[in-house]
Short mmCIF file of C-alpha atoms in Angstrom, two decimals:
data_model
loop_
_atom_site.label_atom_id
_atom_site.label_comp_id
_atom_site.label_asym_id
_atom_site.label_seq_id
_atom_site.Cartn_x
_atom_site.Cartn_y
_atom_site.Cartn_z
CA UNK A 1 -13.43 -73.63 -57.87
CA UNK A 2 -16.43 -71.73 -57.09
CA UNK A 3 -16.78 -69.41 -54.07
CA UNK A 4 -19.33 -67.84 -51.95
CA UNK A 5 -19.50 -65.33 -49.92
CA UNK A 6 -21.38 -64.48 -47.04
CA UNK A 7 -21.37 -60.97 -44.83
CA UNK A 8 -23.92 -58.78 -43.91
CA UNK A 9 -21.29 -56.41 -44.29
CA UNK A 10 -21.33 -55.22 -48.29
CA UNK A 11 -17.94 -53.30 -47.88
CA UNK A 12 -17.10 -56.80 -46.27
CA UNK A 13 -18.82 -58.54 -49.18
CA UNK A 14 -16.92 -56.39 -51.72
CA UNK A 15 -13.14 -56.59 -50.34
CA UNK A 16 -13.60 -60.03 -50.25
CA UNK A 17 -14.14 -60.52 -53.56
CA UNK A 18 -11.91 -57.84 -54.52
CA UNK A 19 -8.59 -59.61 -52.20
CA UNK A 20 -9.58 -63.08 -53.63
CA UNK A 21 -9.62 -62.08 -57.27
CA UNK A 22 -6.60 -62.45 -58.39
CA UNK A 23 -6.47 -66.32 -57.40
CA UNK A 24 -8.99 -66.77 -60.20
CA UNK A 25 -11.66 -68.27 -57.98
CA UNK A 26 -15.07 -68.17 -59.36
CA UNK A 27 -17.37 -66.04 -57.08
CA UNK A 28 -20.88 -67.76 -57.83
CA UNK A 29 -23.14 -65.62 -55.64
CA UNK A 30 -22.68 -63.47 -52.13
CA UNK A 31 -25.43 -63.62 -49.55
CA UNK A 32 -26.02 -60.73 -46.98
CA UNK A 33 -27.34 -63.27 -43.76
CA UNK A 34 -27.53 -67.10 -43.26
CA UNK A 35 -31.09 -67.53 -45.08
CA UNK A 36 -29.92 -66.28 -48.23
CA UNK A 37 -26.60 -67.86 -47.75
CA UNK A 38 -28.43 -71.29 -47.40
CA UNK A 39 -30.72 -70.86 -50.59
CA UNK A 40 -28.04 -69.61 -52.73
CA UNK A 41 -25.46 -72.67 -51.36
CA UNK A 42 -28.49 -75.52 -52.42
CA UNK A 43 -28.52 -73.34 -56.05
CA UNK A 44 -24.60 -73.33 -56.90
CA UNK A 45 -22.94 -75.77 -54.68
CA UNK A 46 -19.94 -73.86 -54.05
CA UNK A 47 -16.53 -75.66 -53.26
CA UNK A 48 -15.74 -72.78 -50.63
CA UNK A 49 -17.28 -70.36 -48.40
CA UNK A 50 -16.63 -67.61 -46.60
CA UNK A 51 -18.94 -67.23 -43.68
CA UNK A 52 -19.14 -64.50 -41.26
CA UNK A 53 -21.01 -65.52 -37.48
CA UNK A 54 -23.27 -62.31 -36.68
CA UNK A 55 -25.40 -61.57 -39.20
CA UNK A 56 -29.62 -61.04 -39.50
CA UNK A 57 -32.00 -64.09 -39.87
CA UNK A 58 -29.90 -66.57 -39.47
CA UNK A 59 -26.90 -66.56 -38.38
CA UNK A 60 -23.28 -67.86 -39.41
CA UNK A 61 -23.00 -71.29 -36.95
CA UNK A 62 -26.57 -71.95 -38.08
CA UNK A 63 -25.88 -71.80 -41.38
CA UNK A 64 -22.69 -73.46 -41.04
CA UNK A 65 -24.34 -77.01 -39.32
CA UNK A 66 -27.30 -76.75 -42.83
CA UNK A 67 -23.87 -76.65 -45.23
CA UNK A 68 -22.49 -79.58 -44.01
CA UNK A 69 -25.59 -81.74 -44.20
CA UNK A 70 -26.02 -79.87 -48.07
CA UNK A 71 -22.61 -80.95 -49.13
CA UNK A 72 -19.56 -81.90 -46.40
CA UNK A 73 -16.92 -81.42 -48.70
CA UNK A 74 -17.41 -77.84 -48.78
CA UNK A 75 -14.91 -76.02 -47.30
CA UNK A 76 -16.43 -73.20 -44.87
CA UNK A 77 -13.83 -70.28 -43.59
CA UNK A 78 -15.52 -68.66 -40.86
CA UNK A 79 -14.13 -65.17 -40.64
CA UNK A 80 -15.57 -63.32 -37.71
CA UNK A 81 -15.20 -60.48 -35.30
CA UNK A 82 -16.22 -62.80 -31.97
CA UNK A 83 -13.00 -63.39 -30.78
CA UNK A 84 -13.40 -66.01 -28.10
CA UNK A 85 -11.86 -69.07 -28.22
CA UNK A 86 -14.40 -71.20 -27.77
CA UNK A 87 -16.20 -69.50 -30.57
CA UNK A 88 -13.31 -70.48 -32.88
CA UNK A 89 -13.70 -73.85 -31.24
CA UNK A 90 -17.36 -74.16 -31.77
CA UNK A 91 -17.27 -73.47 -35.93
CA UNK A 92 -14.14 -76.07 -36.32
CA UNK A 93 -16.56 -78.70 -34.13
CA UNK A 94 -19.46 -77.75 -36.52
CA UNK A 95 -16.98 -78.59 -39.37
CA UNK A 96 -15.28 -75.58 -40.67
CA UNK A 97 -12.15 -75.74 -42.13
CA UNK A 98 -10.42 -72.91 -40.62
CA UNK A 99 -11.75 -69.75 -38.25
CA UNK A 100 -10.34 -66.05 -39.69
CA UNK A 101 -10.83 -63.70 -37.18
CA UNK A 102 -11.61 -59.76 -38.40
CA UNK A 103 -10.24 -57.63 -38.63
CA UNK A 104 -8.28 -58.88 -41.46
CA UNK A 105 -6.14 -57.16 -44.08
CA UNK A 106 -5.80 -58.36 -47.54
CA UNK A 107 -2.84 -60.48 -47.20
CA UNK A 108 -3.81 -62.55 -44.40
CA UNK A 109 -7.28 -63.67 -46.25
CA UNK A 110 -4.82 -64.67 -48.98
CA UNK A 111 -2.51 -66.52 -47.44
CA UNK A 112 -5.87 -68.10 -45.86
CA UNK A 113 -7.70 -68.78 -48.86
CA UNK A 114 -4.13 -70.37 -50.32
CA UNK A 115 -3.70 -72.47 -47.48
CA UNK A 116 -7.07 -74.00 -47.85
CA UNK A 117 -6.04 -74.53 -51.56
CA UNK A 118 -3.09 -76.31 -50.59
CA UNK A 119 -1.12 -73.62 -51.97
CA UNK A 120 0.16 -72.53 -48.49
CA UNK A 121 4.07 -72.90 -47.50
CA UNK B 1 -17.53 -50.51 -15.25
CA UNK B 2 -13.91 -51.10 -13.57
CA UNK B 3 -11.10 -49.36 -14.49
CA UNK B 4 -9.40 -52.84 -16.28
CA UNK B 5 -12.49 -53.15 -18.41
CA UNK B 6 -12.59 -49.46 -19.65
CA UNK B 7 -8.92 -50.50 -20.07
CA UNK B 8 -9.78 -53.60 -22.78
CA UNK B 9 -12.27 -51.31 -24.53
CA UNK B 10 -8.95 -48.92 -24.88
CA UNK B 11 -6.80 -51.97 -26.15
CA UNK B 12 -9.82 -53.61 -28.53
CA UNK B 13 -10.05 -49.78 -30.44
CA UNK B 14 -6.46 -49.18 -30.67
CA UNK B 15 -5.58 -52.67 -31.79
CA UNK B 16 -8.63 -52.59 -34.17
CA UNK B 17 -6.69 -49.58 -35.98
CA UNK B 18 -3.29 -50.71 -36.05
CA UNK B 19 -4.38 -53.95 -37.22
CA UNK B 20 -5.83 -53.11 -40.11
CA UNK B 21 -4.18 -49.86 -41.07
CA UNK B 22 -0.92 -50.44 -39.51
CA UNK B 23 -1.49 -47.32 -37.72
CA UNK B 24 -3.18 -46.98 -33.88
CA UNK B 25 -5.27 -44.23 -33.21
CA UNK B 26 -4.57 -41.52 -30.47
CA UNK B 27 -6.82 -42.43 -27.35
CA UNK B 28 -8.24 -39.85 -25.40
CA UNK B 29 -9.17 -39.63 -21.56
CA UNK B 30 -12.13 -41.75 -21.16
CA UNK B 31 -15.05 -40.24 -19.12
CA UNK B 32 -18.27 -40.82 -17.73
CA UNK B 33 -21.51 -39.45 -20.01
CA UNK B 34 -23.79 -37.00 -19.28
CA UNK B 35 -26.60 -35.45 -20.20
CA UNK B 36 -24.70 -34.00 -23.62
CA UNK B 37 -25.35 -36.14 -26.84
CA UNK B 38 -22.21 -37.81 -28.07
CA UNK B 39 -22.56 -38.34 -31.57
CA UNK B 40 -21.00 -37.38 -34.94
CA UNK B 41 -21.84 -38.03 -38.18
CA UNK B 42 -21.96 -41.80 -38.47
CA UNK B 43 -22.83 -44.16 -35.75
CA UNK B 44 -22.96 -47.96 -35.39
CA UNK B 45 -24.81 -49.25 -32.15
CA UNK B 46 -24.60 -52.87 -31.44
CA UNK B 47 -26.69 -54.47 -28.63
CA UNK B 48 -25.01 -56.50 -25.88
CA UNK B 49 -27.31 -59.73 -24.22
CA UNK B 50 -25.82 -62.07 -21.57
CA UNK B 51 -24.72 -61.21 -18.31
CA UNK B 52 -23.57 -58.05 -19.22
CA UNK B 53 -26.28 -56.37 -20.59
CA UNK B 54 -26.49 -52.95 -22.59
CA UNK B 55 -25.15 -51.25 -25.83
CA UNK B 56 -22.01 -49.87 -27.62
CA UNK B 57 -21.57 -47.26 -29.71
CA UNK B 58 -19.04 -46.41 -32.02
CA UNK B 59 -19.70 -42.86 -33.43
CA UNK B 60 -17.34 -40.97 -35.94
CA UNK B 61 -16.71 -38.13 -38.24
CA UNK B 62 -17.40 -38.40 -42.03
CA UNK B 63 -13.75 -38.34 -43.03
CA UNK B 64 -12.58 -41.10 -40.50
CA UNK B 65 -14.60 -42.92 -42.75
CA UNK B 66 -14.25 -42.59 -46.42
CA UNK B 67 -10.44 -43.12 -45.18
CA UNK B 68 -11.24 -46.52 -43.64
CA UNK B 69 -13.47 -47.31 -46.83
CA UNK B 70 -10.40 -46.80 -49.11
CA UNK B 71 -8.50 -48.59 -47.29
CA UNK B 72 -10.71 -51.70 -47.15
CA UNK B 73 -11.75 -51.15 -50.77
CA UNK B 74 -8.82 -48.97 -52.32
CA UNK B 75 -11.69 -46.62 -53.55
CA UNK B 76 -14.32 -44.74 -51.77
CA UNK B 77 -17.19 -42.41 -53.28
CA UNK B 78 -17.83 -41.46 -50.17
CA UNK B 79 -21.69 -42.04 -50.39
CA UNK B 80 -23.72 -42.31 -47.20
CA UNK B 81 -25.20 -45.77 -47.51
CA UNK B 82 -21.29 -47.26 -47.98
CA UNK B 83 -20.34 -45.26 -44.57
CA UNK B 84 -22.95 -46.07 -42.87
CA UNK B 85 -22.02 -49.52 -43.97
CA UNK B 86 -18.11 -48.90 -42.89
CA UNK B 87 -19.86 -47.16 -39.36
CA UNK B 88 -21.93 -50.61 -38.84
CA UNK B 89 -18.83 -52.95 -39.62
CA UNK B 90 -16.62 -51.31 -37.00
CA UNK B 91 -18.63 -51.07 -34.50
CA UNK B 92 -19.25 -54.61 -34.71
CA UNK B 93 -15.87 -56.18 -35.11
CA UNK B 94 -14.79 -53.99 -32.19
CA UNK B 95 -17.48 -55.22 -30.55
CA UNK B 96 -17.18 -58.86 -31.38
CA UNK B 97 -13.33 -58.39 -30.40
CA UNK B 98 -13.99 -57.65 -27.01
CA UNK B 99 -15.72 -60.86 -26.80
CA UNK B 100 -11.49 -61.66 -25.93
CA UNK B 101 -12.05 -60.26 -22.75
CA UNK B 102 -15.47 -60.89 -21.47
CA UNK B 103 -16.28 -64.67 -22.74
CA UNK B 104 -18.23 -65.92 -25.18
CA UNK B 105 -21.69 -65.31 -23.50
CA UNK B 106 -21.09 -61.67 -24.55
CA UNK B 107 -23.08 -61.96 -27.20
CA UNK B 108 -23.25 -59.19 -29.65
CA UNK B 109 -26.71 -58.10 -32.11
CA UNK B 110 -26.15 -57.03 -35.79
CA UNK B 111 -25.03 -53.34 -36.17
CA UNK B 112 -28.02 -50.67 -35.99
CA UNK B 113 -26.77 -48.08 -38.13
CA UNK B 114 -27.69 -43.84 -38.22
CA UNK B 115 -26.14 -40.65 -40.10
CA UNK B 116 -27.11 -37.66 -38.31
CA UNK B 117 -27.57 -36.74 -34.46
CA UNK B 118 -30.60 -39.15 -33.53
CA UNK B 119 -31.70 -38.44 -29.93
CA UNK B 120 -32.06 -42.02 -28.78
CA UNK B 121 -29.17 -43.72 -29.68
CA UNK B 122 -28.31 -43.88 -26.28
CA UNK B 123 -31.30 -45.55 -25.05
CA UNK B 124 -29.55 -49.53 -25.27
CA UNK B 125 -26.87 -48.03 -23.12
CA UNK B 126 -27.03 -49.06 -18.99
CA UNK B 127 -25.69 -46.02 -17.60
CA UNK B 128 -23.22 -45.19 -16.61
CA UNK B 129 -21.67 -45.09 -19.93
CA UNK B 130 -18.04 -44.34 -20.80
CA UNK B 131 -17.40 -41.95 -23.69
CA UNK B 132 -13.34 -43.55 -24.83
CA UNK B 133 -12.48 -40.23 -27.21
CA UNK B 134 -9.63 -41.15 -29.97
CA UNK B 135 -8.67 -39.87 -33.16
CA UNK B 136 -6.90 -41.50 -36.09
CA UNK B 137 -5.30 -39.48 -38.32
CA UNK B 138 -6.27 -36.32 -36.71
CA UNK B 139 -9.93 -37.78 -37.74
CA UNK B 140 -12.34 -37.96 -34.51
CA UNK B 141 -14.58 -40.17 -33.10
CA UNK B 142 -15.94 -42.09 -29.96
CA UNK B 143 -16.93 -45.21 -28.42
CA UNK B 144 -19.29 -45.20 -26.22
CA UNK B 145 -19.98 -48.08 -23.82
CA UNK B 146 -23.03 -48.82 -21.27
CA UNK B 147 -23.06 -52.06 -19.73
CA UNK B 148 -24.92 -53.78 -16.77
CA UNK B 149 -22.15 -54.24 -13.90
#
């Protein structure tokens, strides 16, 4: 199954990758704001994405609505900081699978990423 | 700024700590800012737009950190550009947190990042601004919050 990631955060970018290694995911590419995110999603057609909200150019929700026209099987995990609950609300309307909110340590993201697998309890 | 909204910034740092270190930070007495710059070695500003208008700062000592970076990563060389990185992604999920307390039209920019005293990071900042001192760990830092009432 082939991942991307998306942060502008590289420490963000990095423990992602890091956490989510061991459940021998294939991390295509990682994209640093929406744009890139976008061009990068139309190259590799990921199965899963991890997609953070505030970032430069364009950001996460905006991105989020373009992946769903691209391919709506992908499964989008938005894991941001905005902790509203209509934000939540708002990425599950625009068709994400499931809304992480950071901070997050590397067990929840796992349990997170399993669930999405089907792997959850 | 009232007295429960200096109160949520409070809560938002400490839980941002304990959340993802298991450990919450010591919080100072917050206070109002004067004329005295309030930064340390790294600082994350992130703009505020909506009704409540203005800027937060999250400013900290080097070792605060490369403490935080090894704990996210489980290494850190301790190079500026990954700090600065660490100072940027703080600031912004603590700001993006408080989005809890003061609805989603408080909208948060993307993390403007310094090392360094710079003298105008205090310019996106509606005074009066409220330094919250805490340390973590014995490690110091400060947020620092101006927003339109």
């Amino acid at each position: 199954m082939k991942l991307l990631i998306v942060d502008d955060s590289s420490i963000i970018r990095r423990a992602i990758e890091k956490y989510l290694g061991p459940l021998g995911l294939e991390v295509c590419a990682t994209a640093s704001n929406g744009k890139e995110a976008l061009d990068l999603f139309q190259k590799h057609q990921p199965d899963l994405v991890t997609l953070d909200i505030t970032m430069p150019f364009m950001d996460g929700l905006s991105c989020l609505s373009e992946i769903k026209k691209i391919k709506p099987s992908a499964k989008v995990i938005v894991i941001s900081a905005l902790s509203d609950q209509a934000t939540g609300i708002k990425a599950l309307k625009l068709g994400a699978f499931s809304f992480l909110p950071k901070p997050f340590t590397e067990q929840q993201i796992v349990e997170e990423i399993r669930r999405v697998l089907g792997e959850g309890s | 700024m009232t007295e429960t909204e200096l109160r949520h910034f409070i809560d938002t740092v400490f839980n941002y700590f304990q959340q993802l270190t298991g450990q919450g930070p010591q919080m100072g007495l917050p206070y109002i800012k004067n004329q005295d710059s309030v930064v340390m070695d790294f600082t994350g500003l992130i703009g505020i737009s909506g009704p409540r208008k203005g800027g937060i700062y999250l400013t900290t000592k080097r070792d605060l950190l490369v403490k935080m970076t090894q704990i996210v990563l489980g290494d850190s060389s301790g190079d500026d550009q990954v700090l600065l990185d660490m100072v940027g992604e703080m600031a912004n999920t603590i700001a993006g947190n408080l989005q809890k307390y003061f609805g989603a039209d408080f909208q948060i920019s993307v993390p403007i990042v310094v090392s360094g005293k710079p003298t105008d990071v205090s310019l996106r900042l509606k005074p009066p601004s409220f330094v919250i001192p805490f340390s973590w760990e014995g490690m110091k830092a400060c947020l620092v919050a101006g927003l339109e009432s």
